[in-house]
């Protein structure tokens, strides 16, 4: 069964450093998402991406964050200058279609980001 | 904020049916009810979704009341591996609508 994959599973970085989290969505999916979950808190939406541009973003997704689909398979989340409060699990998700029909988002296993 | 209300926690004996309730009294006519679960800190796992009719798949059944103001997720024969946080999410059908997670129900399956 196709699945979303994410690398690395755990990333440790120093405050102020840049990190790139990588995701490989399900191959025929068209919409891509990033969510995060701070330890003990809810899963929160960050951004959605379609046709090589951001579709929607939350207030969490400020100028320190960026997303990119550098090739036909990868989808990345970059945090330019990490802060302690960026420590969280980051989940990538993808879904097949859009346009007035409900579609199901499938999540990857997550990357645990620890900012020291 | 999440548009759903779920009990904080529930216990279920292994092998018995687990019935997880969800209230969504403000649901709109075109909004779907989705269920996901999260085991430990793994990625949320899709379980099932529905609009009006009851739905069943290999994982679970979803029973939606006629007025659509509440629903119940049924795991017919709970196993220890079903121990997880279960999220009930109401979502508009337009393509890339983000999922809004609440705190969910922590289901503990007990041997």
PDB file of C-alpha atoms in Angstrom, chain A residues 56-99:
ATOM      1  CA  UNK A  56      -3.347  28.036   2.419  1.00  0.00           C
ATOM      2  CA  UNK A  57      -1.244  28.699   5.483  1.00  0.00           C
ATOM      3  CA  UNK A  58      -1.893  29.159   9.163  1.00  0.00           C
ATOM      4  CA  UNK A  59      -0.672  31.982  11.355  1.00  0.00           C
ATOM      5  CA  UNK A  60       2.041  29.670  12.623  1.00  0.00           C
ATOM      6  CA  UNK A  61       3.572  29.569   9.138  1.00  0.00           C
ATOM      7  CA  UNK A  62       5.484  32.851   9.292  1.00  0.00           C
ATOM      8  CA  UNK A  63       8.446  34.119   7.283  1.00  0.00           C
ATOM      9  CA  UNK A  64      10.769  31.645   8.989  1.00  0.00           C
ATOM     10  CA  UNK A  65       9.027  28.799   7.198  1.00  0.00           C
ATOM     11  CA  UNK A  66       9.056  27.897   3.534  1.00  0.00           C
ATOM     12  CA  UNK A  67       7.969  24.928   1.465  1.00  0.00           C
ATOM     13  CA  UNK A  68       9.191  23.632  -1.835  1.00  0.00           C
ATOM     14  CA  UNK A  69       8.700  20.778  -4.244  1.00  0.00           C
ATOM     15  CA  UNK A  70      12.209  20.664  -5.683  1.00  0.00           C
ATOM     16  CA  UNK A  71      11.566  17.703  -7.961  1.00  0.00           C
ATOM     17  CA  UNK A  72       8.776  15.345  -8.930  1.00  0.00           C
ATOM     18  CA  UNK A  73       8.822  13.400  -5.705  1.00  0.00           C
ATOM     19  CA  UNK A  74      10.050  15.393  -2.734  1.00  0.00           C
ATOM     20  CA  UNK A  75       8.227  18.010  -0.697  1.00  0.00           C
ATOM     21  CA  UNK A  76      10.268  19.960   1.836  1.00  0.00           C
ATOM     22  CA  UNK A  77       9.695  22.224   4.809  1.00  0.00           C
ATOM     23  CA  UNK A  78      12.494  24.645   5.644  1.00  0.00           C
ATOM     24  CA  UNK A  79      12.822  26.524   8.890  1.00  0.00           C
ATOM     25  CA  UNK A  80      15.330  29.304   8.356  1.00  0.00           C
ATOM     26  CA  UNK A  81      16.408  30.111  11.884  1.00  0.00           C
ATOM     27  CA  UNK A  82      15.096  27.643  14.390  1.00  0.00           C
ATOM     28  CA  UNK A  83      13.792  28.664  17.784  1.00  0.00           C
ATOM     29  CA  UNK A  84      13.351  26.563  20.892  1.00  0.00           C
ATOM     30  CA  UNK A  85       9.588  26.653  20.387  1.00  0.00           C
ATOM     31  CA  UNK A  86       9.946  24.996  16.977  1.00  0.00           C
ATOM     32  CA  UNK A  87      10.678  21.728  18.758  1.00  0.00           C
ATOM     33  CA  UNK A  88       7.838  19.445  17.726  1.00  0.00           C
ATOM     34  CA  UNK A  89       6.803  16.506  15.593  1.00  0.00           C
ATOM     35  CA  UNK A  90       6.326  17.600  12.001  1.00  0.00           C
ATOM     36  CA  UNK A  91       3.958  15.580   9.865  1.00  0.00           C
ATOM     37  CA  UNK A  92       3.679  15.649   6.112  1.00  0.00           C
ATOM     38  CA  UNK A  93       0.421  14.611   4.468  1.00  0.00           C
ATOM     39  CA  UNK A  94      -0.848  14.263   0.928  1.00  0.00           C
ATOM     40  CA  UNK A  95      -4.208  13.886  -0.755  1.00  0.00           C
ATOM     41  CA  UNK A  96      -5.299  12.857  -4.199  1.00  0.00           C
ATOM     42  CA  UNK A  97      -7.705  15.376  -5.600  1.00  0.00           C
ATOM     43  CA  UNK A  98      -9.569  18.608  -5.094  1.00  0.00           C
ATOM     44  CA  UNK A  99     -12.267  20.640  -6.700  1.00  0.00           C
TER      45      UNK A  99
END
